[in-house]
Coordinates of C-alpha atoms in Angstrom, one line a residue:
X1 CA 7.3 42.1 -58.0
X2 CA 7.3 38.6 -56.6
X3 CA 10.3 37.9 -54.3
X4 CA 12.9 35.5 -55.5
X5 CA 12.6 33.2 -52.4
X6 CA 9.2 32.4 -51.1
X7 CA 8.0 30.0 -48.5
X8 CA 4.4 28.7 -48.0
X9 CA 2.6 29.9 -44.9
X10 CA -0.5 28.4 -43.3
X11 CA -3.6 30.4 -44.1
X12 CA -2.1 32.6 -46.8
X13 CA -0.9 32.1 -50.4
X14 CA 2.8 31.4 -50.7
X15 CA 3.3 34.2 -53.1
X16 CA 2.4 36.7 -50.4
X17 CA 5.1 35.7 -47.9
X18 CA 8.7 36.7 -48.7
X19 CA 11.3 34.2 -47.4
X20 CA 14.1 35.5 -45.2
X21 CA 17.5 36.1 -46.9
X22 CA 20.2 33.6 -47.4
X23 CA 22.2 32.7 -44.3
X24 CA 19.4 33.5 -41.9
X25 CA 17.3 30.9 -39.9
X26 CA 13.6 31.3 -40.5
X27 CA 11.7 32.5 -37.4
X28 CA 9.4 29.5 -37.4
X29 CA 12.4 27.1 -37.3
X30 CA 13.9 29.1 -34.4
X31 CA 10.6 28.7 -32.4
X32 CA 10.6 24.9 -33.0
X33 CA 14.2 24.6 -31.8
X34 CA 13.4 26.6 -28.6
X35 CA 10.3 24.4 -28.0
X36 CA 12.2 21.2 -28.4
X37 CA 14.9 22.4 -26.0
X38 CA 12.2 23.2 -23.4
X39 CA 10.7 19.7 -23.8
X40 CA 14.2 18.1 -23.4
X41 CA 14.9 20.1 -20.2
X42 CA 11.5 19.3 -18.8
X43 CA 12.0 15.6 -19.4
X44 CA 15.4 15.7 -17.7
X45 CA 13.9 17.4 -14.7
X46 CA 11.1 14.8 -14.4
X47 CA 13.8 12.0 -14.5
X48 CA 15.8 13.7 -11.7
X49 CA 12.6 14.2 -9.7
X50 CA 11.6 10.6 -10.0
X51 CA 15.1 9.4 -9.1
X52 CA 15.3 11.5 -6.0
X53 CA 11.8 10.8 -4.7
X54 CA 11.7 7.1 -5.5
X55 CA 13.4 6.8 -2.0
X56 CA 11.9 8.2 1.2
X57 CA 14.1 10.8 3.0
X58 CA 14.0 12.0 6.6
X59 CA 16.2 14.2 8.7
X60 CA 17.9 12.4 11.6
X61 CA 19.5 13.4 14.9
X62 CA 18.7 16.1 17.4
X63 CA 16.9 19.3 16.2
X64 CA 15.6 22.4 17.8
X65 CA 12.3 23.6 16.3
X66 CA 9.7 26.0 17.6
X67 CA 11.4 26.1 21.0
X68 CA 11.4 22.3 21.3
X69 CA 14.2 19.8 21.2
X70 CA 13.3 16.8 18.9
X71 CA 15.1 13.6 18.4
X72 CA 14.5 12.3 14.9
X73 CA 15.0 8.6 14.3
X74 CA 12.5 7.5 11.6
X75 CA 11.2 3.9 11.6
X76 CA 8.9 2.1 9.2
X77 CA 6.1 0.0 10.5
X78 CA 4.7 -2.7 8.3
X79 CA 1.1 -3.8 8.2
X80 CA 0.2 -7.4 7.1
X81 CA -3.4 -8.2 6.5
X82 CA -4.4 -11.8 6.0
X83 CA -7.9 -12.7 4.9
X84 CA -9.2 -16.2 5.7
X85 CA -12.4 -17.9 4.5
X86 CA -14.1 -20.3 6.9
X87 CA -16.3 -23.0 5.5
X88 CA -18.5 -24.6 8.1
X89 CA -20.8 -27.5 7.3
X90 CA -23.7 -28.6 9.5
X91 CA -25.5 -31.8 8.6
X92 CA -29.2 -31.9 8.3
X93 CA -31.4 -33.2 11.1
X94 CA -32.7 -35.9 8.8
X95 CA -29.4 -36.7 7.1
X96 CA -29.4 -40.4 8.0
X97 CA -32.8 -40.8 6.2
X98 CA -31.8 -39.0 2.9
X99 CA -30.8 -42.2 1.2
X100 CA -34.0 -44.0 2.2
X101 CA -36.5 -41.3 1.3
X102 CA -34.8 -39.1 -1.3
X103 CA -32.5 -41.6 -3.0
X104 CA -29.1 -39.9 -2.3
X105 CA -26.8 -40.2 0.6
X106 CA -26.1 -37.1 2.8
X107 CA -23.1 -36.3 4.9
X108 CA -23.4 -37.0 8.6
X109 CA -20.3 -35.4 9.8
X110 CA -19.7 -31.8 10.8
X111 CA -16.7 -30.1 9.3
X112 CA -14.9 -26.8 9.5
X113 CA -12.2 -25.8 7.0
X114 CA -10.2 -22.6 6.5
X115 CA -8.3 -21.2 3.5
X116 CA -6.3 -18.0 2.9
X117 CA -8.1 -16.0 0.1
X118 CA -5.9 -12.9 0.1
X119 CA -3.1 -11.1 1.9
X120 CA -1.4 -7.6 1.7
X121 CA 1.8 -6.0 2.9
X122 CA 1.9 -2.3 3.2
X123 CA 3.3 0.7 5.2
X124 CA -0.1 2.2 5.6
X125 CA -3.0 0.9 7.7
X126 CA -5.6 -0.7 5.4
X127 CA -8.2 -1.8 8.1
X128 CA -9.1 -0.1 11.3
X129 CA -9.8 -3.3 13.4
X130 CA -7.9 -6.5 14.0
X131 CA -10.9 -8.6 13.2
X132 CA -13.4 -8.0 10.4
X133 CA -16.0 -10.7 10.0
X134 CA -18.5 -10.8 7.2
X135 CA -22.1 -12.0 7.5
X136 CA -22.7 -15.7 6.6
X137 CA -23.6 -16.4 3.0
X138 CA -26.1 -19.1 3.9
X139 CA -28.7 -19.5 6.6
X140 CA -28.5 -22.0 9.4
X141 CA -30.6 -25.2 9.0
X142 CA -34.1 -25.5 10.4
X143 CA -34.4 -27.4 13.7
X144 CA -37.1 -29.7 12.6
X145 CA -40.3 -30.0 10.6
X146 CA -43.5 -30.2 12.5
X147 CA -46.3 -31.4 10.2
X148 CA -48.9 -32.3 12.7
X149 CA -49.7 -31.4 16.3
X150 CA -49.4 -35.1 17.5
X151 CA -46.0 -36.3 18.6
X152 CA -43.9 -37.7 15.7
X153 CA -40.7 -39.7 15.7
X154 CA -37.7 -38.4 13.8
X155 CA -38.0 -40.9 11.0
X156 CA -41.7 -40.2 10.6
X157 CA -40.9 -36.4 10.4
X158 CA -38.3 -37.2 7.8
X159 CA -40.8 -39.2 5.7
X160 CA -43.4 -36.4 5.8
X161 CA -40.7 -33.9 4.8
X162 CA -39.6 -36.0 1.9
X163 CA -43.3 -36.3 0.8
X164 CA -43.6 -32.6 1.0
X165 CA -40.5 -32.1 -1.3
X166 CA -42.0 -34.4 -3.9
X167 CA -45.4 -32.7 -3.6
X168 CA -43.8 -29.3 -4.1
X169 CA -41.9 -30.5 -7.2
X170 CA -45.2 -31.8 -8.7
X171 CA -47.1 -28.6 -8.0
X172 CA -44.2 -26.5 -9.6
X173 CA -44.2 -28.7 -12.7
X174 CA -48.0 -28.5 -13.0
X175 CA -47.8 -24.7 -12.8
X176 CA -45.1 -24.6 -15.5
X177 CA -46.9 -26.9 -17.9
X178 CA -50.3 -25.4 -17.2
X179 CA -51.9 -28.5 -15.7
X180 CA -53.1 -26.4 -12.8
X181 CA -53.3 -22.7 -11.9
X182 CA -55.1 -21.6 -15.1
X183 CA -55.8 -18.2 -13.4
X184 CA -52.1 -17.8 -12.4
X185 CA -49.9 -16.1 -15.0
X186 CA -47.4 -13.3 -15.4
X187 CA -45.8 -12.0 -12.3
X188 CA -48.1 -14.1 -10.1
X189 CA -46.9 -17.3 -11.8
X190 CA -43.2 -16.4 -11.2
X191 CA -43.9 -15.5 -7.6
X192 CA -45.6 -18.8 -7.0
X193 CA -42.8 -20.8 -8.6
X194 CA -40.1 -18.8 -6.6
X195 CA -42.0 -19.5 -3.3
X196 CA -42.2 -23.3 -4.1
X197 CA -38.5 -23.4 -4.9
X198 CA -37.7 -21.6 -1.6
X199 CA -39.7 -24.0 0.4
X200 CA -38.1 -27.0 -1.4
X201 CA -34.7 -25.7 -0.6
X202 CA -35.5 -25.3 3.1
X203 CA -36.8 -28.8 3.3
X204 CA -33.8 -30.2 1.4
X205 CA -31.5 -28.5 4.0
X206 CA -33.1 -30.7 6.7
X207 CA -31.6 -33.7 4.9
X208 CA -28.4 -32.4 3.2
X209 CA -27.4 -29.7 5.7
X210 CA -26.2 -26.2 5.3
X211 CA -22.9 -24.6 4.4
X212 CA -22.0 -21.4 6.3
X213 CA -19.2 -19.4 4.7
X214 CA -17.7 -16.3 6.5
X215 CA -14.6 -14.2 5.9
X216 CA -12.2 -12.9 8.5
X217 CA -9.4 -10.4 8.1
X218 CA -6.6 -10.2 10.7
X219 CA -4.1 -7.3 11.0
X220 CA -0.5 -7.8 12.1
X221 CA 1.9 -5.0 12.9
X222 CA 5.7 -5.5 12.4
X223 CA 8.5 -3.1 13.1
X224 CA 11.6 -4.4 11.3
X225 CA 15.1 -4.3 12.8
X226 CA 18.1 -3.4 10.7
X227 CA 19.7 -6.7 11.6
X228 CA 16.8 -9.0 10.9
X229 CA 15.2 -9.9 7.6
X230 CA 12.8 -12.7 8.6
X231 CA 9.8 -12.5 10.9
X232 CA 7.1 -15.0 11.9
X233 CA 3.7 -13.3 11.4
X234 CA 1.4 -16.0 12.7
X235 CA 0.6 -19.7 12.1
X236 CA -2.1 -21.2 10.0
X237 CA -4.0 -24.5 10.2
X238 CA -6.4 -25.9 7.7
X239 CA -8.9 -26.8 10.4
X240 CA -8.3 -24.0 12.8
X241 CA -7.5 -21.0 10.7
X242 CA -5.1 -18.4 12.0
X243 CA -3.3 -19.7 15.1
X244 CA -0.9 -18.2 17.7
X245 CA 2.8 -18.3 17.3
X246 CA 3.2 -21.0 19.9
X247 CA 0.9 -23.5 18.2
X248 CA 3.6 -25.8 16.8
X249 CA 1.0 -28.1 15.1
X250 CA 0.3 -25.3 12.6
X251 CA 2.4 -24.0 9.6
X252 CA 4.3 -20.7 10.1
X253 CA 3.5 -17.7 7.9
X254 CA 6.8 -15.9 7.4
X255 CA 7.6 -12.4 6.2
X256 CA 11.0 -12.2 4.4
X257 CA 12.6 -8.9 3.5
X258 CA 15.4 -8.3 1.0
X259 CA 16.6 -4.7 0.9
X260 CA 18.4 -3.1 -2.1
X261 CA 21.4 -0.8 -1.8
X262 CA 20.6 2.9 -1.3
X263 CA 21.2 5.1 -4.3
X264 CA 23.5 8.0 -3.3
X265 CA 23.7 9.6 -6.8
X266 CA 20.8 12.1 -6.4
X267 CA 22.5 13.7 -3.3
X268 CA 25.3 16.2 -2.9
X269 CA 27.5 14.5 -0.3
X270 CA 29.1 16.9 2.2
X271 CA 32.8 17.1 2.7
X272 CA 34.9 18.6 5.6
X273 CA 35.1 21.9 3.7
X274 CA 31.3 22.3 3.6
X275 CA 30.0 24.4 6.5
X276 CA 26.3 24.1 5.9
X277 CA 25.5 20.4 6.1
X278 CA 23.0 18.1 7.8
X279 CA 22.5 14.4 8.3
X280 CA 19.6 12.5 6.6
X281 CA 18.5 8.9 6.4
X282 CA 17.4 7.5 3.1
X283 CA 15.1 4.5 3.0
X284 CA 16.0 1.3 1.2
X285 CA 13.7 -0.2 -1.4
X286 CA 12.9 -3.6 0.1
X287 CA 11.2 -6.6 -1.5
X288 CA 8.8 -8.0 1.1
X289 CA 7.5 -11.5 0.6
X290 CA 4.8 -13.3 2.7
X291 CA 5.3 -17.1 2.7
X292 CA 3.3 -20.1 3.9
X293 CA 5.8 -22.9 3.9
X294 CA 7.1 -22.6 0.4
X295 CA 4.0 -21.0 -1.1
X296 CA 4.2 -17.3 -1.8
X297 CA 1.0 -15.5 -0.5
X298 CA 1.9 -11.9 -1.5
X299 CA 4.7 -9.6 -2.4
X300 CA 5.3 -5.8 -2.2
X301 CA 8.3 -3.5 -2.9
X302 CA 8.3 -1.0 0.0
X303 CA 10.5 1.8 1.4
X304 CA 11.9 0.8 4.8
X305 CA 14.1 3.2 6.9
X306 CA 15.6 0.6 9.1
X307 CA 17.4 -0.9 6.1
X308 CA 18.4 2.5 4.8
X309 CA 21.5 4.6 5.1
X310 CA 22.5 7.8 6.9
X311 CA 24.1 10.3 4.7
X312 CA 25.7 13.8 5.4
X313 CA 24.7 16.1 2.7
X314 CA 25.2 19.8 1.9
X315 CA 22.3 21.7 3.5
X316 CA 20.2 23.5 0.9
X317 CA 20.4 27.2 1.1

């Protein structure tokens, strides 16, 4: 006969599965309850783990390990990396004749400018050297353009160079429109046009100069003191880049630190009754801000032992 109480079951007909008697909890429901309890306990453990280890912890004082006496006094060292871009312009050798032979005025003055492109604050070393200089993005200008073997004045060289620029432009246009080079097509045509453009650019640099852009990263190490929150890292000048601390004509780059109170709740604080105890130091979460005058360059939230707190806890068994 068919049971009075029946419950559907995955994979079988409901009429083949008798339901447990009244007053009893089905086995499947018990399994779900146990599973949910395990999930809740696991989530609680994760929260406790994150709370405890969100702060760095170290033993402190005199210890005797492996036959050696060690004095533990942990300190955090900060690494500040400032990356500066240098833009250096060199005028062309024929710059004064650009207006006369090319129709547009060229700059005659050399200039060198710096700007901060990035900065980082960390407790780990990000670069291995104090100075890392990239290769320039642009070539240096050509010294001069010798068209003929006979001696030529500077202005005469400039005129010949301008004539070459216009001649190259005409040849390129003729190739593109098909006026000349009927046997030049496909990859050969592209190569010819690219070479003409390269030569034109080199000749234009003789009038309008070149821009040399390089990037330099400087590393500064700072060991904070528990009583000081502000440190001068270096100085910066728009026309000189990163400058030494004693250059009063440049703006100061400052590092400001604002520590937060240490959280004692994850620890079992020792009392006089506890026999097994040890002293530890807990780091303080510190907001570190790098400033150039009133402009914020970068910010990081770091663990710093010098702003932390020494706590006597019950020694784990």
